[in-house]
PDB file of C-alpha atoms in Angstrom:
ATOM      1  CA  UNK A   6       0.446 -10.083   6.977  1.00 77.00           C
ATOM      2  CA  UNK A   7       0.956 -11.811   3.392  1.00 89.00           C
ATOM      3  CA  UNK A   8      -1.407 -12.197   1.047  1.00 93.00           C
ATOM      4  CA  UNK A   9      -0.393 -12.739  -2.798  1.00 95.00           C
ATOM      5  CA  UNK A  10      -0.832  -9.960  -5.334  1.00 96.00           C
ATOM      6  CA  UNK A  11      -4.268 -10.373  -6.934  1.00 97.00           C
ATOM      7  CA  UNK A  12      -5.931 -12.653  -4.505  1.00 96.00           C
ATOM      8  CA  UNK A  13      -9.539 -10.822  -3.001  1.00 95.00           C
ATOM      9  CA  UNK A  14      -9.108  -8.055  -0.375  1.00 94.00           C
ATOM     10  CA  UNK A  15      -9.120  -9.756   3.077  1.00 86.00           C
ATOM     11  CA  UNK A  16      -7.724  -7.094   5.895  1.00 86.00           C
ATOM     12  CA  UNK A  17     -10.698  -5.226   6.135  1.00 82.00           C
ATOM     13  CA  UNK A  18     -13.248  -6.606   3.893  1.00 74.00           C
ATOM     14  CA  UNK A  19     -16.223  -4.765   5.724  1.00 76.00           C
ATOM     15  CA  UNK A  20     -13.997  -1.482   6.564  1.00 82.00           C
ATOM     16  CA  UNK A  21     -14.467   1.075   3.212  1.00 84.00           C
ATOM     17  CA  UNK A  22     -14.890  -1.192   0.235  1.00 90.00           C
ATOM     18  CA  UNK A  23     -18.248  -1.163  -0.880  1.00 91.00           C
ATOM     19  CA  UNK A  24     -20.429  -3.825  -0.981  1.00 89.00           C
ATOM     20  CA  UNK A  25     -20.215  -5.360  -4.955  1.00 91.00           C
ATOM     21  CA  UNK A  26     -17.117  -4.107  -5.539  1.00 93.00           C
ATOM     22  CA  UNK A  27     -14.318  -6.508  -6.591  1.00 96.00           C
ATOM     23  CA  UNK A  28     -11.145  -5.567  -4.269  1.00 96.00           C
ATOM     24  CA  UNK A  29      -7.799  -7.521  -4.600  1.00 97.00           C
ATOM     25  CA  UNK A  30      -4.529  -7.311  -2.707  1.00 97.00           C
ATOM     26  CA  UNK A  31      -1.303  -6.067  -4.009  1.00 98.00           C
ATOM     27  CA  UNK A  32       2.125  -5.852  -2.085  1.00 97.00           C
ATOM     28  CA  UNK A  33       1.455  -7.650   1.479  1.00 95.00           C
ATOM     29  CA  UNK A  34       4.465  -9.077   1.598  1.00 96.00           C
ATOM     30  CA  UNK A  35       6.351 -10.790   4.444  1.00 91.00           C
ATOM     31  CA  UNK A  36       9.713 -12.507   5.667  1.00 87.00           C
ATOM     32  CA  UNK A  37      10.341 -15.854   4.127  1.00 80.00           C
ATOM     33  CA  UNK A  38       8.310 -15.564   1.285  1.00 84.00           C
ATOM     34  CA  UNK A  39       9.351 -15.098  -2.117  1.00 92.00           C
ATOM     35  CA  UNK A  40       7.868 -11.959  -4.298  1.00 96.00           C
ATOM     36  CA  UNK A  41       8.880 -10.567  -7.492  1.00 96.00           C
ATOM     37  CA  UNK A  42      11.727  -8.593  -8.343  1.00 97.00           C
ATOM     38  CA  UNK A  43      12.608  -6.236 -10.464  1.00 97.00           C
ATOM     39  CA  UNK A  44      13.006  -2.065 -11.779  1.00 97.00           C
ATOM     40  CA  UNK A  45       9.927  -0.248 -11.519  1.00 98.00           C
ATOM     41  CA  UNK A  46       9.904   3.247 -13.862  1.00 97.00           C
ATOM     42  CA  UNK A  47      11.181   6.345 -11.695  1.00 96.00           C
ATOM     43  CA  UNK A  48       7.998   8.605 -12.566  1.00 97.00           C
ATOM     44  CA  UNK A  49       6.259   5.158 -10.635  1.00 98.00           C
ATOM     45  CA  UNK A  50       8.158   5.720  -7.693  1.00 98.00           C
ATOM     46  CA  UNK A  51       7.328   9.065  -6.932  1.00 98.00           C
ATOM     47  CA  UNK A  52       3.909   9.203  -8.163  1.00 98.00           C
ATOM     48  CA  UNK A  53       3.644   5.884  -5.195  1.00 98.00           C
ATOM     49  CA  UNK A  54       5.130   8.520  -2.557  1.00 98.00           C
ATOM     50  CA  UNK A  55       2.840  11.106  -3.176  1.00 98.00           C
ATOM     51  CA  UNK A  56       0.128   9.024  -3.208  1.00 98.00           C
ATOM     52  CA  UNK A  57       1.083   7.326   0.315  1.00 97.00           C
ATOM     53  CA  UNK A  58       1.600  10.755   1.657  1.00 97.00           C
ATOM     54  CA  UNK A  59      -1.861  12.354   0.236  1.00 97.00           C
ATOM     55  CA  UNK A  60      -4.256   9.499  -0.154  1.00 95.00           C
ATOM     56  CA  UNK A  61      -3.530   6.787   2.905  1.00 94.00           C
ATOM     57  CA  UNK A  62      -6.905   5.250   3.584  1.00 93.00           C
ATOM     58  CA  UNK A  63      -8.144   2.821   6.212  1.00 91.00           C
ATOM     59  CA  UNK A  64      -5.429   4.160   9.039  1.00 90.00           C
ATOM     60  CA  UNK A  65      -4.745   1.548  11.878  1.00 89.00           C
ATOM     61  CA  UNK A  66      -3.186   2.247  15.428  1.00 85.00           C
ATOM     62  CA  UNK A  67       0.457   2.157  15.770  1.00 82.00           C
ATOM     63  CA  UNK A  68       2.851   0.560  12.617  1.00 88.00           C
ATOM     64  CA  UNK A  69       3.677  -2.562  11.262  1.00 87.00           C
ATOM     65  CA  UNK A  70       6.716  -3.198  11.141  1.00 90.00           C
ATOM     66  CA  UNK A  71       8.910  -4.462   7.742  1.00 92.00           C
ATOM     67  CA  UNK A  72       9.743  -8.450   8.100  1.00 91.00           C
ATOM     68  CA  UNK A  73      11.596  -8.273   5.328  1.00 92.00           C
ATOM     69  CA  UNK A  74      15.493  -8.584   5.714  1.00 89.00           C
ATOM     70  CA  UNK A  75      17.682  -5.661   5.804  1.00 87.00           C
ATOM     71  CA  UNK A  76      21.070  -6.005   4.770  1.00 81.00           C
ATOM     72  CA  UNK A  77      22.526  -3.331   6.924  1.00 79.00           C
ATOM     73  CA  UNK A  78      20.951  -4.849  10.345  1.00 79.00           C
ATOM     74  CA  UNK A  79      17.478  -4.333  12.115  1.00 80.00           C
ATOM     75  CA  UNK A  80      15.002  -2.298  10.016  1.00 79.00           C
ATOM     76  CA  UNK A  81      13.549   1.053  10.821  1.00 82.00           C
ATOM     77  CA  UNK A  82      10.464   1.100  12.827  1.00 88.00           C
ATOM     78  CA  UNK A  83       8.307   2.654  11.966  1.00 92.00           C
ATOM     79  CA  UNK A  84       9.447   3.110   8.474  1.00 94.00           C
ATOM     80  CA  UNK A  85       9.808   6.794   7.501  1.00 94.00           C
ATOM     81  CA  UNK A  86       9.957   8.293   4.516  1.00 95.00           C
ATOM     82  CA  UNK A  87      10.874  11.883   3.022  1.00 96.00           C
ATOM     83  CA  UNK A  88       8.287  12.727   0.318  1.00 96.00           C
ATOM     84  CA  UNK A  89       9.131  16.241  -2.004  1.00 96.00           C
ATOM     85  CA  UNK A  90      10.248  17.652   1.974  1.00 96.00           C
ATOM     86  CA  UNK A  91       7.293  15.943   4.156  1.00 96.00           C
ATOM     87  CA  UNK A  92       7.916  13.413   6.498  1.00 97.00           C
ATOM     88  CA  UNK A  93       5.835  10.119   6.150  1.00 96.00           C
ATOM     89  CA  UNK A  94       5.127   7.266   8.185  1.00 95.00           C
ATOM     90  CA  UNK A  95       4.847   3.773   6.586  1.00 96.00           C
ATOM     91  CA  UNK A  96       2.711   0.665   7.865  1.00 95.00           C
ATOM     92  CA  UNK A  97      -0.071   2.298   9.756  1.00 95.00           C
ATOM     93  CA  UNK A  98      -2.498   2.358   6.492  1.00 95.00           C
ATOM     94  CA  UNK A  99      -3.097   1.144   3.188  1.00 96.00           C
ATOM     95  CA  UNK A 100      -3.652   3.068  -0.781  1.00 97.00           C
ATOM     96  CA  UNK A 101      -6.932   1.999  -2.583  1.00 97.00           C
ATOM     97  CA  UNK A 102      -6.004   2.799  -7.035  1.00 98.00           C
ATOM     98  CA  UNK A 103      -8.875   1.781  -9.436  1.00 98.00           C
ATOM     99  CA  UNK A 104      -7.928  -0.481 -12.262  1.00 98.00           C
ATOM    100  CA  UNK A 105      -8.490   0.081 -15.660  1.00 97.00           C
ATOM    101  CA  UNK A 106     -11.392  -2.676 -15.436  1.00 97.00           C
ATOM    102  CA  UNK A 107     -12.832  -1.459 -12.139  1.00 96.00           C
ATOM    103  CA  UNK A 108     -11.713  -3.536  -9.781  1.00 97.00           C
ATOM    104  CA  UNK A 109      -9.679  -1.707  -6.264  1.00 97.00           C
ATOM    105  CA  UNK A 110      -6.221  -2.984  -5.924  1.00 98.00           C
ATOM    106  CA  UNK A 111      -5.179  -2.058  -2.180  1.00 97.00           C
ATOM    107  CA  UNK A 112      -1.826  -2.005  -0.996  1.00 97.00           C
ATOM    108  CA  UNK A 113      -0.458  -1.677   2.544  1.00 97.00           C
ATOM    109  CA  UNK A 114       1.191   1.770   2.469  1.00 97.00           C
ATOM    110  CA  UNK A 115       4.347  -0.012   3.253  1.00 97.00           C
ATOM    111  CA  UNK A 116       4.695  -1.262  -0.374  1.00 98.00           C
ATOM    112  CA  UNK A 117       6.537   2.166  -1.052  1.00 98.00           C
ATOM    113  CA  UNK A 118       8.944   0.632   1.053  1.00 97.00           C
ATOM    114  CA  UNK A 119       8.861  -2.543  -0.256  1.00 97.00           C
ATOM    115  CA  UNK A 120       9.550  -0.976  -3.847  1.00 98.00           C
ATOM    116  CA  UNK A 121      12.326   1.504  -3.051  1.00 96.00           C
ATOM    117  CA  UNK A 122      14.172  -0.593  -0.523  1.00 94.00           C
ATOM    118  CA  UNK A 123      13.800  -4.309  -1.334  1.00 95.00           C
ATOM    119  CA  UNK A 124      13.347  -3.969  -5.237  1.00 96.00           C
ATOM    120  CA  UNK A 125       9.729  -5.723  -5.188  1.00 97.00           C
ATOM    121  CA  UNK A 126       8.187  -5.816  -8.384  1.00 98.00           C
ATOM    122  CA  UNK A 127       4.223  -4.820  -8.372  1.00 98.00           C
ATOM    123  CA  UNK A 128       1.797  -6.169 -11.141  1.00 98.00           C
ATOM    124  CA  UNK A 129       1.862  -4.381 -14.231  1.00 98.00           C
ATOM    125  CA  UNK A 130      -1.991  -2.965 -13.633  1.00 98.00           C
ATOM    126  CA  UNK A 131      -0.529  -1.656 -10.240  1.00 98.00           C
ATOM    127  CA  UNK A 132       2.146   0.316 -11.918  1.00 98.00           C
ATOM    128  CA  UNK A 133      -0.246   1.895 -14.459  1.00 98.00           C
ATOM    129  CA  UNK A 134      -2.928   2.765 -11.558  1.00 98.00           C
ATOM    130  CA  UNK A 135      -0.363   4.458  -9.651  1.00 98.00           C
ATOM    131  CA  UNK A 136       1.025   6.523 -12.486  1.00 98.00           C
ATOM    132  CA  UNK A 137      -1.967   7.604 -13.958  1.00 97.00           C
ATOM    133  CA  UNK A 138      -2.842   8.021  -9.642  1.00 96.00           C
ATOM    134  CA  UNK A 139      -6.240   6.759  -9.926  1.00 98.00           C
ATOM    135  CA  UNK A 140      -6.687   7.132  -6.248  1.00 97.00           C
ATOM    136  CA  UNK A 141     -10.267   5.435  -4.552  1.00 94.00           C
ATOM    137  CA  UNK A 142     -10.566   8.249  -2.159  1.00 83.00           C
ATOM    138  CA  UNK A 143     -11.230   7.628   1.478  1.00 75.00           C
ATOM    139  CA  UNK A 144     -15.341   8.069   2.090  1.00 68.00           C
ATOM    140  CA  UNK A 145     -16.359  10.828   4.343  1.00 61.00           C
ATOM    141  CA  UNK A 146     -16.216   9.729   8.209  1.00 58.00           C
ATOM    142  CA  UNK A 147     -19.835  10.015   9.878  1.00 51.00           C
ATOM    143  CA  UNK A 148     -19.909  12.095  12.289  1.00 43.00           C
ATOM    144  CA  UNK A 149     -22.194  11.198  15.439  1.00 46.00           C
ATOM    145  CA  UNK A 150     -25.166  13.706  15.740  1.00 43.00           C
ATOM    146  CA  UNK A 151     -26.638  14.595  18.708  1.00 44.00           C
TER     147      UNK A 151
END
């Protein structure tokens, strides 16, 4: 699934984002398609990991898979990362940060991977939402009463 960074939130429009609230996409990236490059700050990094291990929204069924090429053959699937000693599985949800002018950027929880192993390059409100970890928490499931 590719969409470009910044253009409005269209995986689950109806699924979690309120209605009024201004929701863009940031790191849906996918094979063939160019994205941008660069070093992200280390504190960044982690404070991404943690975040995709403690605050993965909007959870699908099974993993996507990374397009992307790997330079050392086929790519893990599903992607797993270690975070500080926990295990964590990539491409099954995304992470919903609040930017400074109150719009949600959402990311596929994949874009850790996307950072650390392919060297993608988020936009700069991205960065400082993550480091500051201005997570949108995931809204309370309703239960069914009977």
């Amino acid at each position: 699934m590719r969409y470009e960074d910044g253009s409005p939130y269209a995986y689950t429009p109806g699924i979690g984002v309120p209605q009024g609230v201004q929701a863009v996409n940031v790191g849906w990236l996918e094979r063939q398609e160019e994205f941008p490059r660069g070093e992200v700050p280390t504190e960044f990094v982690h404070a991404l990991a943690l975040l995709c291990r403690d605050n993965s929204t909007n959870r699908m069924r099974g993993w996507q898979s990374c397009t992307l090429p790997h330079p050392e053959g086929k790519p893990p699937y599903p992607v797993v990362v270690n975070v500080d000693g926990t295990e964590v599985t990539l491409g099954s949800a995304e992470i919903r940060l609040l930017a400074r002018d109150g719009r949600w950027l959402i990311a596929p929880n994949l874009v850790l991977h996307y950072v650390a192993a392919h060297g993608y390059l988020p936009p700069q409100e991205f960065i400082e939402a993550v480091t500051a970890r201005r997570a949108i928490p995931e809204p309370p499931s309703e239960m069914p009463r009977f």
